[in-house]
Amino acid sequence: NAGVTQTPKFQVLKTGQSMTLQCAQDMNHEYMSWYRQDPGMGLRLIHYSVGAGITDQGEVPNGYNVSRSTTEDFPLRLLSAAPSQTSVYFCASSSIHIDRGDGYTFGSGTRLTVV
Amino acid sequence: GNSVTQMEGPVTLSEEAFLTINCTYTATGYPSLFWYVQYPGEGLQLLLKATKADDKGSNKGFEATYRKETTSFHLEKGSVQVSDSAVYFCALSEGYSTLTFGKGTMLLVSP
């Protein structure tokens, strides 16, 4: 089925470790973005991309890195994990023609725990 | 900057009761407005959207009208079901590349 695929679904890291959360979409969407969800905080934007080779920071970018070498993939890298990065991470994609479509499509999320 | 404010929960209702979840926004331009729903343990699903003033979005019995004069996009349903229990997020987008979310409102419906 078409959509946004995130891996892994669950991950436990030790403080200081690095890892990459994967996100792939097969809808040829131009826009992709990463959010983190914390209790009582809603979803907050980490980084986003408006096309291959173009990325920008969101509201809470510190400690995270992104790149977009292809339209389909938008990985999120944690450089040195900290307990404050314990959260649920969602990747989303959308078309520039959002008024004609269904809006943003979200992945199923990655639950990350940093100990 | 842009922001979204929605009523705090949890909202607790009996089955078949009327639901309203308030949402107001602040934006510099003319945003598109969305309601997303998150069922326990799942990701976010688009519930409805409106892209310009006075548009009404509707889906699965839920409705919301884009009110530019009051900068609001309140979610309503005439008769809730137990299966509607979830967290509801109001969100806006300008330029369509990203979303700004409210903090979410948990809805609990009892039989």
CSV table of C-alpha atoms in Angstrom, one decimal, chain A:
chain,number,residue,atom,x,y,z
A,1,ASN,CA,0.0,0.0,0.0
A,2,ALA,CA,1.2,3.5,-0.8
A,3,GLY,CA,2.1,5.6,2.2
A,4,VAL,CA,4.9,6.6,4.6
A,5,THR,CA,7.0,3.8,6.1
A,6,GLN,CA,9.0,4.4,9.3
A,7,THR,CA,11.6,2.0,10.8
A,8,PRO,CA,12.2,0.9,13.4
A,9,LYS,CA,8.9,1.0,15.4
A,10,PHE,CA,10.7,0.8,18.7
A,11,GLN,CA,14.2,1.5,19.8
A,12,VAL,CA,16.1,1.8,23.1
A,13,LEU,CA,19.4,3.7,23.1
A,14,LYS,CA,22.0,4.4,25.7
A,15,THR,CA,23.0,8.0,26.3
A,16,GLY,CA,25.6,9.1,23.8
A,17,GLN,CA,24.8,6.5,21.2
A,18,SER,CA,23.9,7.6,17.6
A,19,MET,CA,21.2,6.2,15.4
A,20,THR,CA,19.2,6.9,12.3
A,21,LEU,CA,15.4,6.8,12.0
A,22,GLN,CA,14.3,5.8,8.5
A,23,CYS,CA,11.4,7.3,6.6
A,24,ALA,CA,10.4,6.5,3.1
A,25,GLN,CA,7.4,7.5,1.0
A,26,ASP,CA,6.2,6.2,-2.3
A,27,MET,CA,3.7,8.9,-3.3
A,28,ASN,CA,6.2,11.2,-5.0
A,29,HIS,CA,5.5,13.9,-2.5
A,30,GLU,CA,7.7,17.0,-2.6
A,31,TYR,CA,7.4,17.8,1.1
A,32,MET,CA,8.6,15.7,4.0
A,33,SER,CA,9.0,16.5,7.7
A,34,TRP,CA,9.8,15.0,11.1
A,35,TYR,CA,7.9,15.7,14.3
A,36,ARG,CA,8.3,14.6,17.8
A,37,GLN,CA,5.3,13.9,20.1
A,38,ASP,CA,5.6,14.4,23.8
A,39,PRO,CA,2.8,14.2,26.4
A,40,GLY,CA,1.0,17.5,26.7
A,41,MET,CA,3.1,19.1,24.0
A,42,GLY,CA,1.3,18.0,20.8
A,43,LEU,CA,3.6,17.5,17.8
A,44,ARG,CA,6.6,19.7,17.3
A,45,LEU,CA,8.5,20.1,14.1
A,46,ILE,CA,12.1,19.0,14.1
A,47,HIS,CA,13.3,19.4,10.5
A,48,TYR,CA,11.6,19.5,7.1
A,49,SER,CA,12.4,19.3,3.4
A,50,VAL,CA,10.7,20.9,0.4
A,51,GLY,CA,12.5,18.8,-2.1
A,52,ALA,CA,15.6,16.6,-2.7
A,53,GLY,CA,18.7,18.5,-1.6
A,54,ILE,CA,16.8,21.1,0.4
A,55,THR,CA,16.3,20.9,4.2
A,56,ASP,CA,15.5,23.4,6.9
A,57,GLN,CA,15.1,23.5,10.7
A,58,GLY,CA,11.9,23.5,12.5
A,59,GLU,CA,11.0,24.4,16.1
A,60,VAL,CA,13.2,21.8,17.9
A,61,PRO,CA,16.2,20.9,15.7
A,62,ASN,CA,19.0,20.7,18.2
A,63,GLY,CA,20.6,17.2,18.5
A,64,TYR,CA,19.1,16.1,15.1
A,65,ASN,CA,20.5,16.0,11.6
A,66,VAL,CA,18.7,15.3,8.3
A,67,SER,CA,19.5,15.0,4.6
A,68,ARG,CA,17.4,14.4,1.5
A,69,SER,CA,19.3,12.9,-1.3
A,70,THR,CA,16.2,11.4,-3.0
A,71,THR,CA,12.5,12.4,-3.2
A,72,GLU,CA,11.5,9.1,-1.4
A,73,ASP,CA,13.8,9.1,1.6
A,74,PHE,CA,14.2,11.5,4.6
A,75,PRO,CA,16.3,9.9,7.4
A,76,LEU,CA,16.6,11.6,10.8
A,77,ARG,CA,19.9,11.2,12.6
A,78,LEU,CA,20.4,11.4,16.3
A,79,LEU,CA,24.1,12.4,16.7
A,80,SER,CA,24.5,11.7,20.5
A,81,ALA,CA,21.3,10.5,22.1
A,82,ALA,CA,20.2,12.2,25.3
A,83,PRO,CA,17.3,11.2,27.7
A,84,SER,CA,15.5,14.4,26.6
A,85,GLN,CA,15.1,12.8,23.2
A,86,THR,CA,12.9,10.1,24.6
A,87,SER,CA,9.8,10.6,22.5
A,88,VAL,CA,7.6,9.3,19.7
A,89,TYR,CA,8.8,10.4,16.3
A,90,PHE,CA,6.6,10.8,13.3
A,91,CYS,CA,7.5,11.3,9.7
A,92,ALA,CA,5.1,13.0,7.3
A,93,SER,CA,4.9,13.7,3.6
A,94,SER,CA,2.7,16.0,1.5
A,95,SER,CA,2.2,17.2,-2.0
A,96,ILE,CA,2.5,20.9,-3.0
A,97,HIS,CA,-1.1,20.3,-4.4
A,98,ILE,CA,-2.4,19.9,-0.9
A,99,ASP,CA,-5.7,21.5,-1.7
A,100,ARG,CA,-6.5,18.7,-4.1
A,101,GLY,CA,-5.4,15.9,-2.0
A,102,ASP,CA,-5.8,14.4,1.4
A,103,GLY,CA,-3.4,16.6,3.2
A,104,TYR,CA,-0.4,15.2,5.0
A,105,THR,CA,0.3,11.4,5.3
A,106,PHE,CA,1.9,10.3,8.5
A,107,GLY,CA,4.0,7.2,9.2
A,108,SER,CA,3.1,4.9,12.1
A,109,GLY,CA,5.8,6.4,14.3
A,110,THR,CA,9.0,5.3,16.1
A,111,ARG,CA,8.9,5.1,19.9
A,112,LEU,CA,12.5,5.9,21.1
A,113,THR,CA,13.7,5.5,24.7
A,114,VAL,CA,17.1,6.9,25.7
A,115,VAL,CA,18.4,5.5,29.0
